[in-house]
Coordinates of C-alpha atoms and ligand atoms in Angstrom, one line a residue:
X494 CA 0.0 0.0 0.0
X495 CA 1.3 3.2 -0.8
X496 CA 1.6 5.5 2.4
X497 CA 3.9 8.4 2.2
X498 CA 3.2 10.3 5.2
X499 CA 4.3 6.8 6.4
X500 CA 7.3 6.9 4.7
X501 CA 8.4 10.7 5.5
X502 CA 8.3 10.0 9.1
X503 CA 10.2 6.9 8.3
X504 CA 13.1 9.0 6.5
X505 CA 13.1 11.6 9.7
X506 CA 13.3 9.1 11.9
X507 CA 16.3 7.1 9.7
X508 CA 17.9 10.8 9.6
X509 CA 17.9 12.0 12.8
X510 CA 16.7 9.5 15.3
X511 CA 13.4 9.0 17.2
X512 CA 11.3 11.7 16.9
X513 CA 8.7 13.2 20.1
X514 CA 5.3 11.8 20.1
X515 CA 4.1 15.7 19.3
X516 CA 6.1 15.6 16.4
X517 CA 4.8 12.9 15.2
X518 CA 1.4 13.9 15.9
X519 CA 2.2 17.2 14.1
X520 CA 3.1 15.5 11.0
X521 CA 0.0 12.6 11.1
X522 CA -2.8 15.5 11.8
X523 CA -1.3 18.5 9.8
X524 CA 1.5 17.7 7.4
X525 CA 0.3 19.9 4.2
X526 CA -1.6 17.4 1.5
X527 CA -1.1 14.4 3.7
X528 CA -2.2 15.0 7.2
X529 CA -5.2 14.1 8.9
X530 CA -6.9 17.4 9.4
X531 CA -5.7 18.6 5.9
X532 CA -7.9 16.2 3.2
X533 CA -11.5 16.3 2.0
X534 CA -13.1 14.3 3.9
X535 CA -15.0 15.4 7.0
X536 CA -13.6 14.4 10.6
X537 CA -16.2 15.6 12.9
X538 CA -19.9 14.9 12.6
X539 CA -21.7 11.3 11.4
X540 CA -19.6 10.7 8.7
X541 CA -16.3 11.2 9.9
X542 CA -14.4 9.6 13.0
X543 CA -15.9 11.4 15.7
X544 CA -19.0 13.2 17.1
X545 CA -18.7 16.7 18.4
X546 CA -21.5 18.9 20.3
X547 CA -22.1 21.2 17.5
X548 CA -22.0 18.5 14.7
X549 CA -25.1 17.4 16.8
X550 CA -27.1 19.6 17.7
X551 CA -27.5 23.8 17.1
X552 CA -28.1 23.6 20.9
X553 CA -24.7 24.7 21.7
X554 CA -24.8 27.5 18.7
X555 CA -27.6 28.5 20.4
X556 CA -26.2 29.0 23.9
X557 CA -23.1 30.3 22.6
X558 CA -24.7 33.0 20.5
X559 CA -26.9 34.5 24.0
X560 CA -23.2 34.4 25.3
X561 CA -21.7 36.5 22.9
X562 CA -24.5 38.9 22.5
X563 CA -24.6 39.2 26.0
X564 CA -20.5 39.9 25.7
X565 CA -21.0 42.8 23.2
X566 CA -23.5 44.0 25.7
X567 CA -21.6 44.8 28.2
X568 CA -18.5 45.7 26.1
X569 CA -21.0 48.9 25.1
X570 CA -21.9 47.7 21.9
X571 CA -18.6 47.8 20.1
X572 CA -18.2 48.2 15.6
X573 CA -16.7 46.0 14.7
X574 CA -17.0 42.8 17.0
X575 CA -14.8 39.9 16.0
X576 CA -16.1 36.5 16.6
X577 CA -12.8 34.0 16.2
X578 CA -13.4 30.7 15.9
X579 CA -10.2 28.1 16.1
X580 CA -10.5 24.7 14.7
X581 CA -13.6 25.6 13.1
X582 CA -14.2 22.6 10.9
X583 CA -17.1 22.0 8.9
X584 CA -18.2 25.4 11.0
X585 CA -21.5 23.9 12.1
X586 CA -20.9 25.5 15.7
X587 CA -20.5 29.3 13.8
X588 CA -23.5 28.9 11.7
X589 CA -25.6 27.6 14.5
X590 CA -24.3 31.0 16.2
X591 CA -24.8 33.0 13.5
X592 CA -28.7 30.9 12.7
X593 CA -29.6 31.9 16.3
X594 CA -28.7 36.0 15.9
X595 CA -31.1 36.1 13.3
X596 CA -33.7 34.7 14.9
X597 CA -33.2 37.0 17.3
X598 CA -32.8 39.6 14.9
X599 CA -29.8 41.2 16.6
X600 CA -28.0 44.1 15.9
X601 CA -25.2 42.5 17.0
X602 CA -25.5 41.1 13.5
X603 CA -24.6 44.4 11.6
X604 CA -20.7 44.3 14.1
X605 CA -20.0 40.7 13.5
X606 CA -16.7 40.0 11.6
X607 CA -15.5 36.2 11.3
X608 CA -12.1 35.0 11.8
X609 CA -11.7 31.2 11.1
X610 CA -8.1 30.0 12.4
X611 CA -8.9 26.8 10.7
X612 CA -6.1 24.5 8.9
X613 CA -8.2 23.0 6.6
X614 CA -8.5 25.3 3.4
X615 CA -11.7 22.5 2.7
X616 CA -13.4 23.7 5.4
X617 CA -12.9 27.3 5.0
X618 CA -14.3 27.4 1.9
X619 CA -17.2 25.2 2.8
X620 CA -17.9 27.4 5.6
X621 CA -17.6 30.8 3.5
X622 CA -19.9 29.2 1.2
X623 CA -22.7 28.5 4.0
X624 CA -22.3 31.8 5.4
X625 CA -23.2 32.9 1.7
X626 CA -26.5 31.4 2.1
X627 CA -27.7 33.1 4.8
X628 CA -30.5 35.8 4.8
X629 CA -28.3 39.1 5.9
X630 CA -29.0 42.4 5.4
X631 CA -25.3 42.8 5.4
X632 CA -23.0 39.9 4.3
X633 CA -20.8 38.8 7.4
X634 CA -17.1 40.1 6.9
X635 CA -14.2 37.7 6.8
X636 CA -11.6 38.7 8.3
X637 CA -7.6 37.6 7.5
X638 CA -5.7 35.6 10.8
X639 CA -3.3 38.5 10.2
X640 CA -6.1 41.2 10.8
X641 CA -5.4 43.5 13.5
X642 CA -7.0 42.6 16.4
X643 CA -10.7 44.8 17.7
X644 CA -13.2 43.5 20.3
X645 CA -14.5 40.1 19.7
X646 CA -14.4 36.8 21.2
X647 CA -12.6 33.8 20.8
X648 CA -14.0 30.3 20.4
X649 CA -12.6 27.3 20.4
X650 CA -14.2 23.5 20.7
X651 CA -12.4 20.5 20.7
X652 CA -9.5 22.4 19.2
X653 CA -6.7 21.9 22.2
X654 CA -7.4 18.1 22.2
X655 CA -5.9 17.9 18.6
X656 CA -2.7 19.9 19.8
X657 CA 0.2 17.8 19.7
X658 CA 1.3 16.9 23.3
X659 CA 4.4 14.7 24.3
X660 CA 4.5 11.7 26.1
X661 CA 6.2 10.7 29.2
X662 CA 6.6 7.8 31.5
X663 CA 8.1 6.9 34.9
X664 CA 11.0 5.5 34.9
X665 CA 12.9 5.3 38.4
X666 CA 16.4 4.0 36.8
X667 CA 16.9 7.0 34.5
X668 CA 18.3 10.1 35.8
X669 CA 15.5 12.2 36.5
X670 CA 13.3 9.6 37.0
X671 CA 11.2 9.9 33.9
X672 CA 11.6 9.1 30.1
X673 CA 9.7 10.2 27.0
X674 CA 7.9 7.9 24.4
X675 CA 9.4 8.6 21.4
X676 CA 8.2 7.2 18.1
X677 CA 11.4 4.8 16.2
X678 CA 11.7 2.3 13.7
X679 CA 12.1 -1.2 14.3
X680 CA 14.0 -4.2 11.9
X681 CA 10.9 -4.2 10.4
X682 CA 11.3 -0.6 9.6
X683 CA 8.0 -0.1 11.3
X684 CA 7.1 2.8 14.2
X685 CA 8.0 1.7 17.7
X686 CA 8.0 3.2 20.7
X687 CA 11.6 4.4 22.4
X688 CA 11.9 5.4 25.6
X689 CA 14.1 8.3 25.7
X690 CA 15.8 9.6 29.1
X691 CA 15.1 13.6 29.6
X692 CA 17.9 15.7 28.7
X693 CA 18.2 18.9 31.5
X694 CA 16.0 21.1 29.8
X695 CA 13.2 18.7 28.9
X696 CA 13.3 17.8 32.8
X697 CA 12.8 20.7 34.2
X698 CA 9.8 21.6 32.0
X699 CA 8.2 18.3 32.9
X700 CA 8.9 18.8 36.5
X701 CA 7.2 22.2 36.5
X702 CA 4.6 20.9 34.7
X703 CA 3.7 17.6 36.7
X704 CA 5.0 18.4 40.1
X705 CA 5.1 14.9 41.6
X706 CA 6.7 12.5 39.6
X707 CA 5.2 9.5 37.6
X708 CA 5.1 6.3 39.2
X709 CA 7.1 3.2 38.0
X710 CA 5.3 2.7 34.4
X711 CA 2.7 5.4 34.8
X712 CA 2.6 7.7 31.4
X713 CA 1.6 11.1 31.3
X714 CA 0.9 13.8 28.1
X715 CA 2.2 17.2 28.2
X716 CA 0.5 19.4 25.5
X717 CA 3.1 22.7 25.5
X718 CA 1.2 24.2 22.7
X719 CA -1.8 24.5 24.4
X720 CA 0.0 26.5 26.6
X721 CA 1.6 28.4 23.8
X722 CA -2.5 29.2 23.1
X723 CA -3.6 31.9 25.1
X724 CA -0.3 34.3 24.1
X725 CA -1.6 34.1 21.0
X726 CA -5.2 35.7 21.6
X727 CA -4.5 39.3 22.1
X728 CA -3.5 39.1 18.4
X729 CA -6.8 37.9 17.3
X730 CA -9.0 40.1 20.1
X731 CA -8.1 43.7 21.7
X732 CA -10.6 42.6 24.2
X733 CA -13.6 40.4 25.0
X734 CA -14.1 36.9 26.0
X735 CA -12.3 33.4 24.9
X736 CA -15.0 30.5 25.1
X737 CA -12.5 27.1 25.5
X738 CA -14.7 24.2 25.5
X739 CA -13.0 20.4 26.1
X740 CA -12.6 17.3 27.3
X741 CA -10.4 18.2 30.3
X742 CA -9.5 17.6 33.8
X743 CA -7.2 19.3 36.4
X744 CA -3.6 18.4 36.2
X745 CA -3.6 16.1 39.4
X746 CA -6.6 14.4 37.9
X747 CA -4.8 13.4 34.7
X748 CA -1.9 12.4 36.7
X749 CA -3.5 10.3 39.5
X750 CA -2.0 6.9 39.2
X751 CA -4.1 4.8 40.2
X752 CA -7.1 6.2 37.8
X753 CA -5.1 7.2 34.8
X754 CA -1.7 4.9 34.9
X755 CA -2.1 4.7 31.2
X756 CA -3.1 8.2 30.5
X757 CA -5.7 9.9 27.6
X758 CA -4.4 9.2 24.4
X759 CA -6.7 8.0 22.2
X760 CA -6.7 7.7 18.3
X761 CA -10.0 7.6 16.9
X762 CA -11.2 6.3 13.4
X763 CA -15.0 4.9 12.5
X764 CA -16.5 6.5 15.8
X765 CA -14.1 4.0 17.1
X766 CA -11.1 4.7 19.6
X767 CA -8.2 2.7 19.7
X768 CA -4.6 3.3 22.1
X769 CA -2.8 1.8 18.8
X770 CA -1.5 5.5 18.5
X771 CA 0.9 4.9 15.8
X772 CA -0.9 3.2 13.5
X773 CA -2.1 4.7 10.1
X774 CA -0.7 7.8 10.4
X775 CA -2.6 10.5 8.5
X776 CA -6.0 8.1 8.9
X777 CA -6.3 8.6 12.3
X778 CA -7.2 11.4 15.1
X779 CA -5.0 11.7 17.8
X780 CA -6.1 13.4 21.1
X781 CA -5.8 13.5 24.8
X782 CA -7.5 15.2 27.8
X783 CA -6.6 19.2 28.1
X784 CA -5.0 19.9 31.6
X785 CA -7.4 22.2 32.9
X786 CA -4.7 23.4 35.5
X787 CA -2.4 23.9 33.1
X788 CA -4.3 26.3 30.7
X789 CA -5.3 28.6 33.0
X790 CA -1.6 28.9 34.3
X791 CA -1.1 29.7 30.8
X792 CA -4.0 32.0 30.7
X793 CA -3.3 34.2 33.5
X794 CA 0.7 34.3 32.5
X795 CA -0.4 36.0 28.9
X796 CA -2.5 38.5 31.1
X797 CA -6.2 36.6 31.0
X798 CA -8.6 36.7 33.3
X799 CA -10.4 33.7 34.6
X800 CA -14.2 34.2 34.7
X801 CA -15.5 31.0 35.2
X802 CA -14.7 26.8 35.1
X803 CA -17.7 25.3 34.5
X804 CA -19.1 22.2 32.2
X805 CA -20.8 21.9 29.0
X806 CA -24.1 20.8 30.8
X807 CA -23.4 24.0 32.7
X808 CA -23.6 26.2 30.4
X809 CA -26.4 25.3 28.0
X810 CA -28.4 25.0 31.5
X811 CA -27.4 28.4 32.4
X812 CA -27.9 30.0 28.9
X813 CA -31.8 29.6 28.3
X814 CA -31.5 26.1 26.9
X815 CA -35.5 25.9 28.2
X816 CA -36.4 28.5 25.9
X817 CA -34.8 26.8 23.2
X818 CA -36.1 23.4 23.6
X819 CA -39.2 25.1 23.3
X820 CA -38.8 27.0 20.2
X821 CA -37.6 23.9 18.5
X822 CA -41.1 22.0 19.9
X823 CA -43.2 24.5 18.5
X824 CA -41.4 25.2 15.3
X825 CA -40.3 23.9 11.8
X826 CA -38.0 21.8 13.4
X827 CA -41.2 20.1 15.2
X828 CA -41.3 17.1 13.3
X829 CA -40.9 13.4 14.6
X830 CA -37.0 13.7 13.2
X831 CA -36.6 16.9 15.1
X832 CA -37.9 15.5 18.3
X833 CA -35.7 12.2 18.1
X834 CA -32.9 14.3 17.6
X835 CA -33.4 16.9 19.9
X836 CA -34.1 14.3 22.8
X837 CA -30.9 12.1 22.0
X838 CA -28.6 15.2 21.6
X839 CA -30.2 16.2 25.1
X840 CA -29.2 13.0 26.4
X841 CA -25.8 13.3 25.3
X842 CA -25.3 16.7 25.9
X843 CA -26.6 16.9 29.5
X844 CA -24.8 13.6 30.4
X845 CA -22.1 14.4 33.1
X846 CA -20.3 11.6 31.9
X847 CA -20.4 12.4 28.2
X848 CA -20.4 15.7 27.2
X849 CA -22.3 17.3 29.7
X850 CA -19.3 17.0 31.8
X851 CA -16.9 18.9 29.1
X852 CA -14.6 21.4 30.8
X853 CA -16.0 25.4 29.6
X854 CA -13.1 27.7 30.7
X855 CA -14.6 31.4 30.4
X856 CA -11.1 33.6 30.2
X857 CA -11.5 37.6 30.0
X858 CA -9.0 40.3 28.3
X859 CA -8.7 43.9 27.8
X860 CA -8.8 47.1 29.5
X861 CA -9.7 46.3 33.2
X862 CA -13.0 47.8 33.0
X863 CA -14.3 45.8 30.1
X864 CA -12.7 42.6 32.0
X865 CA -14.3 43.7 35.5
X866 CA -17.8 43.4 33.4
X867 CA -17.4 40.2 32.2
X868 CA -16.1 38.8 35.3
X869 CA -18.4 40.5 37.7
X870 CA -19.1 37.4 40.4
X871 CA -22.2 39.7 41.3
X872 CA -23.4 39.7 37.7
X873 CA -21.7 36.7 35.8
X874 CA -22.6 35.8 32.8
X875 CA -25.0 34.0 31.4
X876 CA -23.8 30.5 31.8
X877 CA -20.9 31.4 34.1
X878 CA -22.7 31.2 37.4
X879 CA -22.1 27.5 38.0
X880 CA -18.5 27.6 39.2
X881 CA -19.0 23.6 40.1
X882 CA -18.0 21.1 37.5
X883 CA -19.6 17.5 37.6
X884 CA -17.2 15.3 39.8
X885 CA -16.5 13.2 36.2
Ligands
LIG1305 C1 -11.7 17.9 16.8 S1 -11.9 18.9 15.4 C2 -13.2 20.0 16.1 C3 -13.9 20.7 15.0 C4 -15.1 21.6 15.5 N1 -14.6 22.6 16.4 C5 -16.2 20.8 16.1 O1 -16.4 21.0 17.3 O2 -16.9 20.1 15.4 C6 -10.4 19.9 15.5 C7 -10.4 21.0 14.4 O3 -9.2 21.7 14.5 C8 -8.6 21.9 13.3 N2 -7.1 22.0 13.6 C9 -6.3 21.0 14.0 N3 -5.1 21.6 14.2 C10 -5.1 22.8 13.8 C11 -4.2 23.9 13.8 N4 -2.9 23.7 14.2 N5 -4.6 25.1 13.4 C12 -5.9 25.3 13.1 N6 -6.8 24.4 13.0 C13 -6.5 23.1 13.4 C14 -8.9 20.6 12.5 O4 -8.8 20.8 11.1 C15 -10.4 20.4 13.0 O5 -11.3 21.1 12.2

């Protein structure tokens, strides 16, 4: 069979060695023509590998877009308002947004500038294209990523999952007690796992980032790009809101060893998940838990604001999700394929195990005034009140 992303990351590895397990995730998800996130075919949604919120339901679009108007509210209005979305895909999360303003008929509608920070030219297209469709007074502007940055918010759903992240393990015999899982070639010339003793650097940036050491066996991710993530959004917004919305746990969580010895890597393909991380490479999503902890140390070192943990369930709860069930009863949507739907994505989306239990992180910047609005604990926002996260 002929694979040559296969055979690429066989030629880096021949040249220089075993390669990180985020470098080899980097290539497998994003290498340009080749990688996973880069073809045709959709990823998210029935038809691809995996099922997201908004490729279920507009619920989520729905809540989202009270959010947001609710953000330009108190940021007095502001012309323009950016909404940025990263790892947009098919975009069915922005259009739900977008579907909901009109209803509403919001003015909000006449501000709104998109910025998709989406790696798949497929999908940016696909999503200008929907946009097109839509009955605007005004057709939405699309912004550059380069654009200067105005008031806005940021979105991002299931993005930092799909960040490559290394892996580590405990290992008491090597120097600083842990290795990394790198990705080599065996006789066979196929990808193996190497376990690779830290060099002083790499150390000490695991050791600030797990604390406590692994135990004997126990492996770990580390996902330094997500923490590379919230230095970047002060280039996409002056000020306004970011919306992160994840699988995710606190740091300690992800690295109890007796719960998650193995970790959260997952590959998934078919709606099916598999730890056979290295296989197919290109064919394959690879993705592990976001350490909660971790972001918002990241967050608050680029000069966010935290406004508010809370969960997916949460959120929609908190946002009128009542109100929308009940449009969507009594409107065109009430038909017996609208009900099913509606009550399974309910199911799902409520579920405190499934994705009712998804980590929102509600993260403020700007002038202090505008971020003394949004995080006001006496008037939070919409969504924001429940500072208590499912015990998941
Ligand atoms: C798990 S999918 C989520 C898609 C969408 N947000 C949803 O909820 O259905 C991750 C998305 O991030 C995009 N992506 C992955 N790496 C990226 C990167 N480095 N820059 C921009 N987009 C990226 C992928 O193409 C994909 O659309």
């Amino acid at each position: 069979m002929d694979q040559p992303l296969l055979e690429r990351i066989r030629t880096e590895i021949r040249t220089q060695g075993p390669i990180s397990f985020a470098r080899f995730m980097e290539r497998a998800l994003t290498e340009p023509g080749l990688g996973y996130y880069v073809g045709t075919q959709p990823r998210a949604g029935r038809d691809g590998d995996f099922m997201t919120a908004p490729e279920m339901h507009s619920l989520l679009g729905s809540a989202l877009a009270r959010l947001i108007r609710e953000t330009w509210e108190r940021l007095d209005r502001p012309q323009p308002f950016r909404y940025t979305e990263y790892g947009a895909g098919s975009g069915a999360l922005l259009l739900a947004v977008v579907d909901q303003l009109i209803r509403d008929e919001s003015l909000l509608l006449e501000a709104l500038q998109i910025q998709l920070i989406e790696i798949n030219p497929h999908r940016r297209e696909e999503i200008q294209r929907a946009l097109a469709t839509r009955a605007l007074r005004h057709p939405l502007k699309i912004v550059e990523q380069d654009a200067p940055p105005v008031a806005g918010v940021v979105v991002a759903n299931e993005f930092l999952d799909a960040l490559p992240f290394h892996i580590y393990v405990g290992r008491a015999a090597t120097a600083h007690g842990t290795a990394e899982r790198c990705v080599g070639l065996n006789e066979e010339d196929s990808l193996v796992w190497v376990e690779v003793p830290l060099g002083e650097a790499e150390a000490t940036r695991v050791r600030a980032r797990f604390g406590a050491p692994l135990t004997e066996g126990q492996r770990a991710e580390a996902c330094f790009a997500a923490d590379a993530w919230p230095h970047e959004l002060a280039e996409k917004i002056s000020g306004g809101l970011v919306v992160m919305i994840d699988y995710g746990r606190e740091g300690a969580d992800l690295r109890d060893a007796a719960s998650r010895a193995a970790g959260t890597a997952l590959a998934y393909q078919g709606h099916r998940a598999t730890d056979d991380l290295l296989g197919d490479p290109g064919g394959r999503d690879l993705t592990a838990h976001v350490d909660l902890t971790a972001l918002r140390a990241a967050a608050t070192a680029a000069g966010l604001t935290p406004v508010a943990s809370t969960s997916q369930a949460a959120l929609l709860a908190g946002v009128g999700l009542d109100d929308e069930i009940e449009r969507i009863r009594r409107g065109p949507e009430a038909t017996l394929e609208g009900a099913i739907a509606l009550r399974s994505a309910l199911a799902r989306l409520m579920n405190p195990r499934g994705m009712g239990g998804f980590a929102v992180e509600l993260f403020a910047l700007g002038s202090a005034e505008h971020v003394s609005r949004l995080a006001d604990a006496r008037n939070p926002l919409p969504g924001a009140a429940a500072p208590i996260r499912p015990l998941v």
